[in-house]
Coordinates of C-alpha atoms and ligand atoms in Angstrom, one line a residue:
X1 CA 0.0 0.0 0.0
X2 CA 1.0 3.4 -0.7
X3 CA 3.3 5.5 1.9
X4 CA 0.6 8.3 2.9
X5 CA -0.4 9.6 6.0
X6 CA -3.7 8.7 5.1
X7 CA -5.6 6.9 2.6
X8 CA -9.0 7.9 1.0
X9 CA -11.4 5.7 2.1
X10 CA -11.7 3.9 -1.7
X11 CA -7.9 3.2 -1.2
X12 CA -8.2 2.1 2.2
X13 CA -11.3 -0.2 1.9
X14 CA -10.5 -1.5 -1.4
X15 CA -10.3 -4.7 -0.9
X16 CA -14.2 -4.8 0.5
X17 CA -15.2 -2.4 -1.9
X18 CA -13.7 -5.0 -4.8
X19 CA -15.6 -8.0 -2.7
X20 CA -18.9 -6.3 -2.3
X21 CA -18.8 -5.2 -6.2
X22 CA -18.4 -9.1 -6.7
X23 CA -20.8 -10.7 -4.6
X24 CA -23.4 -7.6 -5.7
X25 CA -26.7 -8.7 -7.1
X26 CA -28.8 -6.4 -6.0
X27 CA -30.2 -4.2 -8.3
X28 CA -28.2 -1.1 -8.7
X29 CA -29.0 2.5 -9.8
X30 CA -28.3 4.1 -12.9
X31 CA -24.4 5.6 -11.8
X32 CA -24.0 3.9 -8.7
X33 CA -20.7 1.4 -8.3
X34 CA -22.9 -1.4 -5.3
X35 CA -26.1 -2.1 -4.9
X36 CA -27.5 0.5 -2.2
X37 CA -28.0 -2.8 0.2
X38 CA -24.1 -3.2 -0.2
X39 CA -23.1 0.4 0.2
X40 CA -25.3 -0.5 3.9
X41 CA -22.9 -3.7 4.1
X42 CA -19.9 -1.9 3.0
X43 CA -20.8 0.9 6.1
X44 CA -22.2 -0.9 8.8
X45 CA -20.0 -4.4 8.6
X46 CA -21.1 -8.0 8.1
X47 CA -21.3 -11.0 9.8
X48 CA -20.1 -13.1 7.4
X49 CA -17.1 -13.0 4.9
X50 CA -18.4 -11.4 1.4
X51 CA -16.6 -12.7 -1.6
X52 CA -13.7 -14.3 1.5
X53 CA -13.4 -10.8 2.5
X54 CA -14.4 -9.6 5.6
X55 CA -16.2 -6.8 5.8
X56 CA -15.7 -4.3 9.1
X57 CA -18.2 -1.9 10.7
X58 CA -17.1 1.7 10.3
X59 CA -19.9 4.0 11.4
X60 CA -21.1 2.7 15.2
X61 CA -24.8 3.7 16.8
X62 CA -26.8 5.5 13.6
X63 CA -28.0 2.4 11.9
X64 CA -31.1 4.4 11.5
X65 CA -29.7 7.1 9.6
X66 CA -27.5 5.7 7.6
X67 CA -29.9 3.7 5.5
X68 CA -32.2 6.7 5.3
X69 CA -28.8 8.9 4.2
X70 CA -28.3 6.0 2.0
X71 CA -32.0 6.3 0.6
X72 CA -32.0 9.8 0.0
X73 CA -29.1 9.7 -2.2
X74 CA -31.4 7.7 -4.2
X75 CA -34.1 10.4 -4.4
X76 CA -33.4 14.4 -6.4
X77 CA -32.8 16.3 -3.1
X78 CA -29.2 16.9 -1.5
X79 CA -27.9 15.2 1.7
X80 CA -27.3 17.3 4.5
X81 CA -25.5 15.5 7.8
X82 CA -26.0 18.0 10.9
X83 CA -25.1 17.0 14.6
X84 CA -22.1 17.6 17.1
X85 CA -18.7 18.0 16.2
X86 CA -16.7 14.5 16.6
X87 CA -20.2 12.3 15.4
X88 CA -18.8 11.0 12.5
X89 CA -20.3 13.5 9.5
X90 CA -17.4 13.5 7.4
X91 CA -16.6 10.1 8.3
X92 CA -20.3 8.9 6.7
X93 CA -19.7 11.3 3.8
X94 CA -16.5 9.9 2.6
X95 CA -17.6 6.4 2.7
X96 CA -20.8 6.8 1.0
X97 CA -19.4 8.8 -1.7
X98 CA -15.9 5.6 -1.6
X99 CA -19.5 3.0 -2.3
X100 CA -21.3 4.8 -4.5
X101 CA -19.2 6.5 -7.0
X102 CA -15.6 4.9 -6.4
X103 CA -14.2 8.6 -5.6
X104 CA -14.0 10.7 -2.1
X105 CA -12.0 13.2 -3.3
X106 CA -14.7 15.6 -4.8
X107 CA -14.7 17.8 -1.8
X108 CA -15.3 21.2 -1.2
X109 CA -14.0 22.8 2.5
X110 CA -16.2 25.7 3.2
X111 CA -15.0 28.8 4.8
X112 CA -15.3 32.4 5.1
X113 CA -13.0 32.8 2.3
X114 CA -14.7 30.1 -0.4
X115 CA -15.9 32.0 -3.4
X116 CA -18.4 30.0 -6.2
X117 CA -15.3 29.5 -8.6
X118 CA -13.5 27.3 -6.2
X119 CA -17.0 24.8 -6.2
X120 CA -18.0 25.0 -9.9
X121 CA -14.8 26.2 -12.4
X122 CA -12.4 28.7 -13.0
X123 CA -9.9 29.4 -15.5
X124 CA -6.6 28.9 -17.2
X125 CA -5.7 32.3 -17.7
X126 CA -2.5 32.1 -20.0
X127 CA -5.3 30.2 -22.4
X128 CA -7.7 32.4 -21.8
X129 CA -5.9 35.1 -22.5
X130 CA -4.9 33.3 -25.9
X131 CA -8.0 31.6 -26.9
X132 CA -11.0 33.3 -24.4
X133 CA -13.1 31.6 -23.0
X134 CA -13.3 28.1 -24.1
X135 CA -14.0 24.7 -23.1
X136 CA -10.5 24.2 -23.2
X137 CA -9.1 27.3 -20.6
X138 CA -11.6 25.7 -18.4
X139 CA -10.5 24.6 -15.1
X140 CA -13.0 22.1 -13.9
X141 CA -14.0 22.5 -10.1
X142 CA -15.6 19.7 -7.7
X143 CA -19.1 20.5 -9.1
X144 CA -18.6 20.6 -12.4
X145 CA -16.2 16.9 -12.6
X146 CA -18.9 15.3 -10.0
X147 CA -21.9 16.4 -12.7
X148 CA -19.8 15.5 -15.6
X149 CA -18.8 12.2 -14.2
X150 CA -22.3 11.2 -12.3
X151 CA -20.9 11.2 -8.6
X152 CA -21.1 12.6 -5.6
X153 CA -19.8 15.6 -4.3
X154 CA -18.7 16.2 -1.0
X155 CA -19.5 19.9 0.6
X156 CA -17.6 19.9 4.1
X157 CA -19.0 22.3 6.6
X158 CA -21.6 24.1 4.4
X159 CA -22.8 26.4 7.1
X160 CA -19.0 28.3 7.2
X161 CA -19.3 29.1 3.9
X162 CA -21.5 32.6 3.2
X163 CA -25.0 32.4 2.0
X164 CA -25.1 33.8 -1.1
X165 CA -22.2 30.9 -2.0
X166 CA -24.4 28.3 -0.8
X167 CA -27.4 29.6 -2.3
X168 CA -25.2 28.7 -5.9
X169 CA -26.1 24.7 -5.3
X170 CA -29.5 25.5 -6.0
X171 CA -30.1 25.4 -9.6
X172 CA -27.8 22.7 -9.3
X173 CA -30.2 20.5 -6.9
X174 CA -33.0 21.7 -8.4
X175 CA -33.1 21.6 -12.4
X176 CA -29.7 19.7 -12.4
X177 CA -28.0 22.0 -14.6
X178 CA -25.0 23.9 -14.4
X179 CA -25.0 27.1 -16.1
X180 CA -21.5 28.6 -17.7
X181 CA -22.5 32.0 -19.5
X182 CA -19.2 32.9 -20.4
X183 CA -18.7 30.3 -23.2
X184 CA -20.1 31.7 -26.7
X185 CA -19.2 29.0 -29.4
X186 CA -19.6 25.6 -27.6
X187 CA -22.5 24.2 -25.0
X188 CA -22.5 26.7 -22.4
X189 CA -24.0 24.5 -20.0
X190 CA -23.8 21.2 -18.2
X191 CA -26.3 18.0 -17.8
X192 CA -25.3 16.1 -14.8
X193 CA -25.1 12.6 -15.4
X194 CA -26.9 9.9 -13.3
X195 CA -25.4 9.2 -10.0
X196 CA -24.5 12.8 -9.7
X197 CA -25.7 14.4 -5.9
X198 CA -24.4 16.6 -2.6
X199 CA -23.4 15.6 0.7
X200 CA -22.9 18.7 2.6
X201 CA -21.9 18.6 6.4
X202 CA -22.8 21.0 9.0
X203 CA -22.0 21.3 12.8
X204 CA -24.1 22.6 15.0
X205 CA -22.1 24.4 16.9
X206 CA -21.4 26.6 13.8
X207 CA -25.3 27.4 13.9
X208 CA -26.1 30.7 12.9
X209 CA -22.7 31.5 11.6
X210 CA -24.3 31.7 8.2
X211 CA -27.8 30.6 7.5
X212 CA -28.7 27.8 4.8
X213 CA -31.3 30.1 3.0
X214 CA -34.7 28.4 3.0
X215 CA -34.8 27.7 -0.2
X216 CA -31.6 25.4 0.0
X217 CA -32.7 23.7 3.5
X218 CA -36.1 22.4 0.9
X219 CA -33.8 20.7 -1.3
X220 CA -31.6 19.2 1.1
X221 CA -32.7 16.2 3.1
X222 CA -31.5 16.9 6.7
X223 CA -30.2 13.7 8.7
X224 CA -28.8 14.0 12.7
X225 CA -26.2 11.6 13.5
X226 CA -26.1 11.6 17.1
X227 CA -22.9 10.8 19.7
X228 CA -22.6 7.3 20.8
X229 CA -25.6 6.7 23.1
X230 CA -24.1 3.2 24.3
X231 CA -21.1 3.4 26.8
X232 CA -20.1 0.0 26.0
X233 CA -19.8 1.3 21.6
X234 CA -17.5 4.3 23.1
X235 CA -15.1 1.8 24.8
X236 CA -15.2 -0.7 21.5
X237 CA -14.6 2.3 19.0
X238 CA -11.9 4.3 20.7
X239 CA -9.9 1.1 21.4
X240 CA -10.5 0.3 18.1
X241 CA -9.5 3.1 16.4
X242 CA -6.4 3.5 18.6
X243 CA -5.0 0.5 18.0
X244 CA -5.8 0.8 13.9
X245 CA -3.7 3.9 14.1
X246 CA -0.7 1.8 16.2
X247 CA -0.7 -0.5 13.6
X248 CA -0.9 1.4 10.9
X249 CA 2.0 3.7 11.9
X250 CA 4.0 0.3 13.0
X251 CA 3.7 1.0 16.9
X252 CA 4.0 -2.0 18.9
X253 CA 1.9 -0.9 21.8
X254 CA -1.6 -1.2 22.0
X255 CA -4.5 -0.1 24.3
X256 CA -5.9 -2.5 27.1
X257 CA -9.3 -2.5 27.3
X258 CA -9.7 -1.7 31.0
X259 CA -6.9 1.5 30.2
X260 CA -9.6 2.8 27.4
X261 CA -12.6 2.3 29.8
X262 CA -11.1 4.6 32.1
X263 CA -10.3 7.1 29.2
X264 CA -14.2 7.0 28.1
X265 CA -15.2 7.1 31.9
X266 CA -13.3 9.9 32.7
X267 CA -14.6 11.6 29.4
X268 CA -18.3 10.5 30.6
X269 CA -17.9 12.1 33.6
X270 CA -16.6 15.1 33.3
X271 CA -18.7 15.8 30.0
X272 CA -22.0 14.9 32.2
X273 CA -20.5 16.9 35.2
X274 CA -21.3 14.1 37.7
X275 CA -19.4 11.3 39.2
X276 CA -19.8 9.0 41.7
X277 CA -23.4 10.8 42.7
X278 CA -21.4 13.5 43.2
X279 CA -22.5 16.8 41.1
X280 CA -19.2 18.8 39.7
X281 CA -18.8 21.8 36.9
X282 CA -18.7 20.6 33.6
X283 CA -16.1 21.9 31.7
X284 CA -16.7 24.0 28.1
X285 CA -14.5 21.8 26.1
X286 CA -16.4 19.8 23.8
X287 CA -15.2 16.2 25.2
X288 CA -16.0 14.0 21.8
X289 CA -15.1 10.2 21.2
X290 CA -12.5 11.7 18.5
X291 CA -10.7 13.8 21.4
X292 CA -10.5 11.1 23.7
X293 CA -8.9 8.8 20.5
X294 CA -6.6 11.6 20.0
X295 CA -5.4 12.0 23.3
X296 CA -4.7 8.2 24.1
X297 CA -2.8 8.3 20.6
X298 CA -0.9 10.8 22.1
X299 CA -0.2 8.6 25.3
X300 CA 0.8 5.7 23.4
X301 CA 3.5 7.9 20.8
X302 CA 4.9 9.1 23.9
X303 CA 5.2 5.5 25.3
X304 CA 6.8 4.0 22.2
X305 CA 8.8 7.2 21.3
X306 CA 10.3 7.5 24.9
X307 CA 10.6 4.1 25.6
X308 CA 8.1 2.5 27.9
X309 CA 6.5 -0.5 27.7
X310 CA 2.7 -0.2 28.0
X311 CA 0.2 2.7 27.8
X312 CA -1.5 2.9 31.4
X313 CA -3.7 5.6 33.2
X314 CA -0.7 8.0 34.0
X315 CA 0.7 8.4 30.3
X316 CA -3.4 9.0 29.6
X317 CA -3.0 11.8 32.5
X318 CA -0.1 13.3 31.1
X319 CA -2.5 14.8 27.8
X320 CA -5.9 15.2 30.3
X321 CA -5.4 18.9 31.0
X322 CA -4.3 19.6 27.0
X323 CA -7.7 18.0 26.1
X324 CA -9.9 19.7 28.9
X325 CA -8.4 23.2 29.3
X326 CA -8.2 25.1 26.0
X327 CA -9.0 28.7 25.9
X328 CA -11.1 28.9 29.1
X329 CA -9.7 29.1 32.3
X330 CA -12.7 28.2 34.5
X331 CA -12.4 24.6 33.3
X332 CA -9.0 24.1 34.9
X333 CA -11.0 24.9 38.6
X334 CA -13.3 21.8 36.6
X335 CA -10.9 19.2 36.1
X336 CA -9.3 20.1 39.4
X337 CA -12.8 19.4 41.3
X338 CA -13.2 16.3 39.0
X339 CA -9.7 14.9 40.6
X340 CA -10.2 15.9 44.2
X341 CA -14.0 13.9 44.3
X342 CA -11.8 11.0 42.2
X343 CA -9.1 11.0 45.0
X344 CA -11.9 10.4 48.3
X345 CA -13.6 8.1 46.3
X346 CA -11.2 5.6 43.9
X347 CA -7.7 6.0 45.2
X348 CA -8.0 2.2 46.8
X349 CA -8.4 0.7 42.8
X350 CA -4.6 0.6 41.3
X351 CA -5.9 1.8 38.0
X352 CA -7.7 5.1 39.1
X353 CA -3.9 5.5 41.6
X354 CA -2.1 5.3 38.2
X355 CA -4.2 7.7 37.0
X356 CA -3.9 10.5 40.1
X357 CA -0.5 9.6 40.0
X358 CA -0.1 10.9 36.3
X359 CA -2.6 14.0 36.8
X360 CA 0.3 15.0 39.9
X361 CA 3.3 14.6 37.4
X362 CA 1.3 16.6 35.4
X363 CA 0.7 19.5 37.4
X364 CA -3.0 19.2 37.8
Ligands
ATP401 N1 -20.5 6.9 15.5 C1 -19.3 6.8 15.1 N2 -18.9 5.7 14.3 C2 -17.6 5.6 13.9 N3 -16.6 6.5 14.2 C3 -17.0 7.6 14.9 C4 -18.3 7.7 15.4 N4 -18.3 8.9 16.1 C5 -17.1 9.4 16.1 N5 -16.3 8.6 15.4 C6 -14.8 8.9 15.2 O1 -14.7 10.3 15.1 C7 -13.8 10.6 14.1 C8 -14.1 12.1 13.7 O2 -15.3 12.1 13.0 P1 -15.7 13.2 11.9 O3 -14.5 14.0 11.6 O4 -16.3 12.5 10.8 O5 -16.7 14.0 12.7 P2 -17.6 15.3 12.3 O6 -18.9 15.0 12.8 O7 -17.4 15.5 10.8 O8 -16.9 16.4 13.2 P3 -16.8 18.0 12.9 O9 -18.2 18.5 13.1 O10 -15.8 18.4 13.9 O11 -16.3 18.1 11.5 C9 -14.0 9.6 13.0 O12 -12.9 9.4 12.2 C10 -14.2 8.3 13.9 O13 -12.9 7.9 14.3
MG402 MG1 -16.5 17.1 9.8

């Protein structure tokens, strides 16, 4: 496999998404690479091998929505994945868009600064200088290569993008038809091939930033993937996903069970500002399953890096207060509260003293 940081998730999953195209005999729509039964399969895992290949869970807890997501890229309206940061948006997007059209990697970021020539096309200017503007002194942008080439496109974080900019997807969604009025001589607009739609993300913490204009929230089909509602899913993904990235960056170590339920019931805790009965402050930091993966990723580099032999509660204390306190100061007097209630109550269990231990070293 290819030296990269990180693969797209066609790359990554290829072998599955090779199995599932073999074993697929569903009936599949006009554009689409699977069957939408084994774009579900390809997302939410199998029990059995497909085709020898095993085929892995990826998105945990949203069963639901993920078949309805599914369902709606079947229909004419836009997708449009809302929830909290860290609940797997951009995770779902890529891997429907890896099923369905074989290709992540027509993405658009939004941001204050995204203007409608970096979604649809701009142009060459040496050749349009020398031939105006042509077909040719084109430079396709995400929009215009998904419509062309019947696939999705991917619209990260729709809502940090200005209105008026979003408000250019509507034609798009609506008449399917992209518009380019500076060509004279050739076609001076696009059809979009079958298989052709949007997935746009927004978080809702970025609510109100810019609005989605009414008329774009009618042709998108809104769908909330929720955090992990089942303590025991938290554990299973974030040792999961740890121990992935350990192997994957060729780190012997990995992540004990017992070690990562103490991560997810520290995060618990201190996100639901109780513990043990006991009521506490809850800090401002968003504490998401992605932030506690991060932080025991960071425990175990620094374990394998400075040569110790197994990731345990201390090294996991060592990156606490870099996950809790950010940019607020009233959470350190949090945390700090958090610890004292954890010291009366769980200093007798060795893993919980491991963990004080490492908060001391600290300096919290
Ligand atoms: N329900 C879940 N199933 C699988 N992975 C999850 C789930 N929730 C969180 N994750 C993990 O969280 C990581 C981050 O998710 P992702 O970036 O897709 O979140 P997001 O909702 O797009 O967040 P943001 O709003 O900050 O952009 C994923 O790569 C995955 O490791
Ligand atoms: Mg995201």
């Amino acid at each position: 496999m290819m030296n990269v940081q990180r693969l797209p998730a066609e790359q990554q999953y290829q072998q599955q998404l090779n199995a599932l195209r073999e074993a697929d005999t569903f009936a599949k729509p006009v554009g689409w690479q699977l069957s939408p039964k084994m774009v579900r399969t390809f997302i939410l895992g199998s029990d059995q091998p497909i085709a020898g290949q095993t085929i892995t869970r990826k998105i945990y807890g949203n069963d639901a929505a993920v078949e309805r997501a599914i369902v709606t890229l079947l229909g004419q309206q836009g997708l449009l994945l809302v929830g909290e940061p860290g609940t797997a948006k951009s995770l779902l997007s890529e891997l429907l868009t890896a099923a369905i059209s074989g290709n992540s990697t027509l993405t658009v970021q939004g941001s204050a600064g995204l203007f409608e020539e970096n979604i649809r096309y701009s142009w060459n200017y040496a050749a349009l200088l020398k031939s105006g503007p042509t077909l040719e002194a084109m430079v396709p942008g995400p929009l215009y290569q998904s419509m062309k080439n019947g696939a999705i496109m991917r619209f990260e974080e729709l809502t940090r993008c200005p209105t008026e900019v979003q408000d250019s997807l509507i034609p798009v969604l609506s008449d399917r038809i992209l518009h380019v009025p500076e060509i004279q001589n050739e076609q001076n607009y696009l059809l979009s091939q079958p298989g052709f739609n949007i997935i746009a993300t927004a978080n809702l913490n970025d609510r109100g930033v810019n609005q989605i204009s009414s008329a774009l929230k009618r042709r998108f089909n809104f769908e909330t993937l929720k955090p992990l509602a089942q303590r025991k899913d938290r554990i299973e993904l974030v040792l999961g996903q740890v121990n992935d990235r350990l192997e994957h960056d060729d780190i012997g170590l990995r992540l004990d069970q017992d070690t990562a339920t103490l991560l997810v019931t520290v995060f618990d805790e201190l996100k639901s500002g109780t513990v043990a009965g006991i009521a506490i402050d809850s800090p401002s930091t968003l504490l998401s399953v992605p932030e506690a993966i991060n932080l025991a990723v960071h425990a175990a580099m620094q374990c394998h890096y400075f040569g110790e032999q197994a990731i345990t509660p201390a090294h996991l204390a060592t990156y606490l207060q870099g996950a809790v306190i950010k940019d607020n100061q009233k959470d350190e007097a949090c945390l700090q509260d958090y610890l004292r209630v954890i010291k009366r109550k769980r200093s007798d269990d060795p893993l919980w003293q491991s963990f004080l231990e490492g908060c001391r070293n600290a300096g919290c």
